[in-house]
mmCIF file of C-alpha atoms in Angstrom:
data_model
loop_
_atom_site.group_PDB
_atom_site.id
_atom_site.type_symbol
_atom_site.label_atom_id
_atom_site.label_comp_id
_atom_site.label_asym_id
_atom_site.label_seq_id
_atom_site.Cartn_x
_atom_site.Cartn_y
_atom_site.Cartn_z
ATOM 1 C CA MET S 1 5.519 -33.476 14.367
ATOM 2 C CA ASN S 2 4.782 -37.115 13.660
ATOM 3 C CA THR S 3 1.806 -38.164 11.534
ATOM 4 C CA ARG S 4 -0.132 -41.434 11.550
ATOM 5 C CA HIS S 5 -3.733 -41.939 10.436
ATOM 6 C CA ASN S 6 -3.851 -38.213 9.635
ATOM 7 C CA TYR S 7 -3.012 -37.321 13.264
ATOM 8 C CA LYS S 8 -0.180 -34.929 14.007
ATOM 9 C CA ILE S 9 1.507 -35.040 17.406
ATOM 10 C CA ASP S 10 3.651 -32.454 19.120
ATOM 11 C CA LEU S 11 5.330 -32.697 22.509
ATOM 12 C CA ILE S 12 6.306 -29.681 24.594
ATOM 13 C CA GLY S 13 8.548 -30.391 27.568
ATOM 14 C CA TYR S 14 9.798 -33.876 28.288
ATOM 15 C CA CYS S 15 8.145 -37.249 28.676
ATOM 16 C CA SER S 16 9.195 -40.806 29.414
ATOM 17 C CA GLN S 17 8.014 -41.825 25.933
ATOM 18 C CA ASP S 18 8.851 -40.546 22.458
ATOM 19 C CA LYS S 19 6.312 -39.140 19.976
ATOM 20 C CA ASP S 20 5.878 -42.407 18.058
ATOM 21 C CA THR S 21 5.153 -44.336 21.260
ATOM 22 C CA LEU S 22 2.783 -41.607 22.467
ATOM 23 C CA LEU S 23 0.860 -41.617 19.182
ATOM 24 C CA ASN S 24 0.617 -45.432 19.170
ATOM 25 C CA ARG S 25 -0.632 -45.346 22.753
ATOM 26 C CA PHE S 26 -3.194 -42.658 21.891
ATOM 27 C CA LEU S 27 -4.464 -44.632 18.883
ATOM 28 C CA SER S 28 -4.736 -47.915 20.796
ATOM 29 C CA LYS S 29 -5.772 -46.776 24.299
ATOM 30 C CA GLY S 30 -7.122 -43.247 23.919
ATOM 31 C CA ALA S 31 -6.167 -39.822 25.239
ATOM 32 C CA SER S 32 -6.679 -40.719 28.894
ATOM 33 C CA SER S 33 -3.715 -43.114 28.697
ATOM 34 C CA LEU S 34 -1.401 -40.099 28.228
ATOM 35 C CA LYS S 35 -2.353 -38.009 31.244
ATOM 36 C CA ASP S 36 -0.159 -39.513 33.967
ATOM 37 C CA LEU S 37 3.150 -40.418 32.346
ATOM 38 C CA ASP S 38 6.503 -39.527 33.871
ATOM 39 C CA GLY S 39 7.675 -36.052 32.903
ATOM 40 C CA GLU S 40 6.442 -32.498 32.565
ATOM 41 C CA TYR S 41 4.733 -32.102 29.224
ATOM 42 C CA THR S 42 1.937 -30.854 27.070
ATOM 43 C CA ILE S 43 0.954 -33.231 24.264
ATOM 44 C CA ILE S 44 -0.989 -31.890 21.278
ATOM 45 C CA ILE S 45 -2.651 -34.422 18.967
ATOM 46 C CA GLU S 46 -4.774 -33.174 16.088
ATOM 47 C CA ASN S 47 -6.161 -33.952 12.689
ATOM 48 C CA GLY S 48 -8.378 -31.932 10.388
ATOM 49 C CA THR S 49 -11.514 -32.297 12.517
ATOM 50 C CA GLU S 50 -10.443 -32.507 16.142
ATOM 51 C CA CYS S 51 -7.744 -31.569 18.627
ATOM 52 C CA TYR S 52 -6.595 -33.094 21.915
ATOM 53 C CA ILE S 53 -4.372 -31.272 24.397
ATOM 54 C CA ILE S 54 -3.103 -33.401 27.298
ATOM 55 C CA THR S 55 -1.163 -31.937 30.227
ATOM 56 C CA SER S 56 1.018 -33.652 32.803
ATOM 57 C CA PRO S 57 -0.031 -33.879 36.446
ATOM 58 C CA TYR S 58 1.711 -30.680 37.582
ATOM 59 C CA GLY S 59 1.222 -28.508 34.500
ATOM 60 C CA VAL S 60 4.733 -27.073 34.414
ATOM 61 C CA CYS S 61 4.705 -26.624 30.622
ATOM 62 C CA GLN S 62 2.273 -23.776 30.130
ATOM 63 C CA TYR S 63 -0.026 -23.919 27.123
ATOM 64 C CA TYR S 64 -2.978 -21.719 26.130
ATOM 65 C CA TYR S 65 -6.245 -21.932 24.205
ATOM 66 C CA THR S 66 -9.316 -19.999 23.111
ATOM 67 C CA ILE S 67 -12.372 -20.371 20.930
ATOM 68 C CA HIS S 68 -12.754 -17.398 18.590
ATOM 69 C CA LYS S 69 -15.439 -17.201 15.908
ATOM 70 C CA SER S 70 -16.260 -20.888 16.503
ATOM 71 C CA ARG S 71 -12.657 -21.927 15.837
ATOM 72 C CA PHE S 72 -10.238 -23.453 18.339
ATOM 73 C CA PHE S 73 -6.814 -21.830 18.657
ATOM 74 C CA HIS S 74 -3.929 -23.001 20.830
ATOM 75 C CA SER S 75 -0.295 -22.082 21.337
ATOM 76 C CA ASP S 76 2.498 -22.092 23.890
ATOM 77 C CA THR S 77 2.111 -18.287 24.171
ATOM 78 C CA VAL S 78 -0.820 -15.899 24.484
ATOM 79 C CA ILE S 79 0.689 -13.765 21.708
ATOM 80 C CA GLY S 80 0.835 -16.869 19.490
ATOM 81 C CA ILE S 81 -2.922 -17.296 19.857
ATOM 82 C CA ILE S 82 -3.573 -13.631 19.103
ATOM 83 C CA LYS S 83 -1.464 -13.871 15.934
ATOM 84 C CA LYS S 84 -3.195 -17.073 14.756
ATOM 85 C CA SER S 85 -6.732 -15.946 15.557
ATOM 86 C CA GLY S 86 -6.548 -12.233 14.724
ATOM 87 C CA MET S 87 -8.515 -11.445 17.866
ATOM 88 C CA PRO S 88 -8.045 -7.977 19.389
ATOM 89 C CA TRP S 89 -6.474 -7.429 22.789
ATOM 90 C CA SER S 90 -8.902 -7.413 25.714
ATOM 91 C CA TRP S 91 -7.559 -6.992 29.250
ATOM 92 C CA ASN S 92 -8.464 -9.466 31.962
ATOM 93 C CA TRP S 93 -8.656 -6.917 34.772
ATOM 94 C CA ASN S 94 -8.776 -9.513 37.571
ATOM 95 C CA ALA S 95 -5.641 -11.184 36.241
ATOM 96 C CA LEU S 96 -3.936 -7.799 35.929
ATOM 97 C CA ALA S 97 -4.794 -7.081 39.588
ATOM 98 C CA ASP S 98 -3.375 -10.488 40.576
ATOM 99 C CA MET S 99 -0.222 -9.725 38.603
ATOM 100 C CA THR S 100 0.130 -6.370 40.341
ATOM 101 C CA CYS S 101 -0.378 -7.791 43.840
ATOM 102 C CA LEU S 102 1.188 -11.260 43.539
ATOM 103 C CA ASP S 103 3.654 -10.909 40.638
ATOM 104 C CA HIS S 104 1.783 -13.642 38.746
ATOM 105 C CA VAL S 105 -1.691 -14.555 37.562
ATOM 106 C CA ILE S 106 -3.563 -17.329 39.360
ATOM 107 C CA GLU S 107 -5.464 -20.443 38.374
ATOM 108 C CA ASN S 108 -5.812 -20.640 34.566
ATOM 109 C CA ASP S 109 -6.177 -16.926 33.875
ATOM 110 C CA THR S 110 -4.045 -14.921 31.459
ATOM 111 C CA LEU S 111 -3.801 -11.185 30.969
ATOM 112 C CA HIS S 112 -6.164 -11.567 27.978
ATOM 113 C CA SER S 113 -9.808 -11.964 28.969
ATOM 114 C CA GLY S 114 -10.577 -14.446 26.184
ATOM 115 C CA ILE S 115 -7.540 -16.720 26.465
ATOM 116 C CA ASN S 116 -7.036 -19.364 29.151
ATOM 117 C CA ARG S 117 -4.178 -21.532 30.294
ATOM 118 C CA VAL S 118 -4.727 -25.259 29.807
ATOM 119 C CA PRO S 119 -5.171 -26.682 33.323
ATOM 120 C CA ALA S 120 -2.763 -29.234 34.783
ATOM 121 C CA ARG S 121 -3.859 -32.896 34.840
ATOM 122 C CA SER S 122 -6.281 -32.261 31.990
ATOM 123 C CA ILE S 123 -7.469 -33.420 28.604
ATOM 124 C CA LEU S 124 -8.990 -30.823 26.276
ATOM 125 C CA HIS S 125 -10.896 -32.232 23.320
ATOM 126 C CA PHE S 126 -12.235 -29.916 20.638
ATOM 127 C CA LYS S 127 -14.515 -31.391 17.967
ATOM 128 C CA ASN S 128 -17.486 -30.107 15.950
ATOM 129 C CA GLY S 129 -17.256 -26.663 17.523
ATOM 130 C CA LYS S 130 -17.450 -27.986 21.093
ATOM 131 C CA LEU S 131 -14.755 -28.064 23.755
ATOM 132 C CA ASN S 132 -14.746 -30.709 26.473
ATOM 133 C CA ILE S 133 -12.341 -30.390 29.412
ATOM 134 C CA SER S 134 -11.769 -33.239 31.846
ATOM 135 C CA SER S 135 -9.369 -32.745 34.743
ATOM 136 C CA LEU S 136 -8.113 -34.842 37.618
ATOM 137 C CA SER S 137 -8.117 -33.263 41.060
ATOM 138 C CA TRP S 138 -4.998 -32.990 43.210
ATOM 139 C CA GLU S 139 -6.461 -35.724 45.429
ATOM 140 C CA ASP S 140 -6.912 -38.021 42.412
ATOM 141 C CA ILE S 141 -3.167 -38.123 41.816
ATOM 142 C CA HIS S 142 -2.138 -37.757 45.474
ATOM 143 C CA PRO S 143 -4.333 -39.950 47.655
ATOM 144 C CA PRO S 144 -3.792 -39.157 51.339
ATOM 145 C CA PHE S 145 -1.325 -41.349 53.240
ATOM 146 C CA HIS S 146 0.816 -41.050 56.336
ATOM 147 C CA SER S 147 4.143 -39.433 55.574
ATOM 148 C CA SER S 148 7.259 -38.176 57.289
ATOM 149 C CA PRO S 149 10.281 -36.030 56.412
ATOM 150 C CA SER S 150 12.328 -39.172 55.715
ATOM 151 C CA THR S 151 9.608 -40.449 53.317
ATOM 152 C CA ALA S 152 9.624 -37.101 51.492
ATOM 153 C CA LEU S 153 13.445 -37.113 51.282
ATOM 154 C CA LYS S 154 13.470 -40.669 49.923
ATOM 155 C CA ALA S 155 10.834 -39.747 47.299
ATOM 156 C CA PHE S 156 12.900 -36.699 46.273
ATOM 157 C CA ASN S 157 16.148 -38.696 45.989
ATOM 158 C CA ASP S 158 14.399 -41.480 44.040
ATOM 159 C CA THR S 159 12.951 -38.946 41.590
ATOM 160 C CA VAL S 160 16.313 -37.229 41.072
ATOM 161 C CA LYS S 161 17.932 -40.652 40.547
ATOM 162 C CA SER S 162 15.424 -41.489 37.795
ATOM 163 C CA TYR S 163 16.670 -38.507 35.739
ATOM 164 C CA ILE S 164 20.416 -39.084 36.148
ATOM 165 C CA ASN S 165 22.304 -40.044 33.005
ATOM 166 C CA ASP S 166 25.734 -39.395 31.494
ATOM 167 C CA LYS S 167 24.608 -35.922 30.358
ATOM 168 C CA THR S 168 23.320 -34.699 33.731
ATOM 169 C CA VAL S 169 24.144 -31.036 34.308
ATOM 170 C CA ILE S 170 23.238 -28.745 37.184
ATOM 171 C CA SER S 171 23.510 -24.981 37.187
ATOM 172 C CA LEU S 172 24.693 -23.911 40.624
ATOM 173 C CA SER S 173 23.341 -20.510 41.536
ATOM 174 C CA GLY S 174 24.187 -20.943 45.211
ATOM 175 C CA GLY S 175 20.490 -20.811 46.060
ATOM 176 C CA LEU S 176 18.637 -23.363 48.138
ATOM 177 C CA ASP S 177 17.110 -25.217 45.155
ATOM 178 C CA SER S 178 20.401 -25.907 43.401
ATOM 179 C CA ARG S 179 22.115 -26.900 46.668
ATOM 180 C CA VAL S 180 19.370 -29.413 47.508
ATOM 181 C CA ILE S 181 19.518 -30.910 44.001
ATOM 182 C CA LEU S 182 23.328 -31.075 44.209
ATOM 183 C CA SER S 183 23.134 -32.926 47.535
ATOM 184 C CA SER S 184 20.731 -35.454 45.992
ATOM 185 C CA LEU S 185 22.985 -35.944 42.961
ATOM 186 C CA LEU S 186 25.939 -36.600 45.279
ATOM 187 C CA LYS S 187 23.836 -38.980 47.423
ATOM 188 C CA ASN S 188 22.957 -40.866 44.237
ATOM 189 C CA GLY S 189 26.625 -41.297 43.278
ATOM 190 C CA CYS S 190 27.104 -38.559 40.669
ATOM 191 C CA LYS S 191 30.684 -37.400 40.251
ATOM 192 C CA LEU S 192 31.345 -33.673 40.036
ATOM 193 C CA ASN S 193 33.004 -32.155 37.006
ATOM 194 C CA VAL S 194 33.134 -28.408 37.673
ATOM 195 C CA SER S 195 33.332 -26.181 34.613
#
């Protein structure tokens, strides 16, 4: 965690900017300047009186929160929140039904009725006992436009190319995902070194 002006910052996942840059950006431009950076991340910025949690557009890095006895608790696991807060277990029966039928919970539910997942594309701000959540819609980050398979393929290859460096590694399971990523790496000029 980095500290400046009594703020602590933590980054879960990966982002196009380091913690110092993120904190400087937050202090000069505000939390909303951190919501649409390249990467998949959850950024936590807090001091003694307030907490911000900012999630990337797709919300791949799961993070959780609750308010218990007028205090705000957050963690990268539901169990972490239970340990910090001391709250008892309480089943979320709808989420349990979703888990049984779909093999996963939906939306921002968890198996605990009092704990929620931080939504994607969101800023949570807790201060003076109040929680404010502002979220972008899918349409906000993906305005409609005419597309084609070749446009989608170009976008995929350009995105893969932006992450290629001298430490690029791919785990080949033989499944469709790893084969598609491998084909993009080869298209972008990566040389294979099979281990």
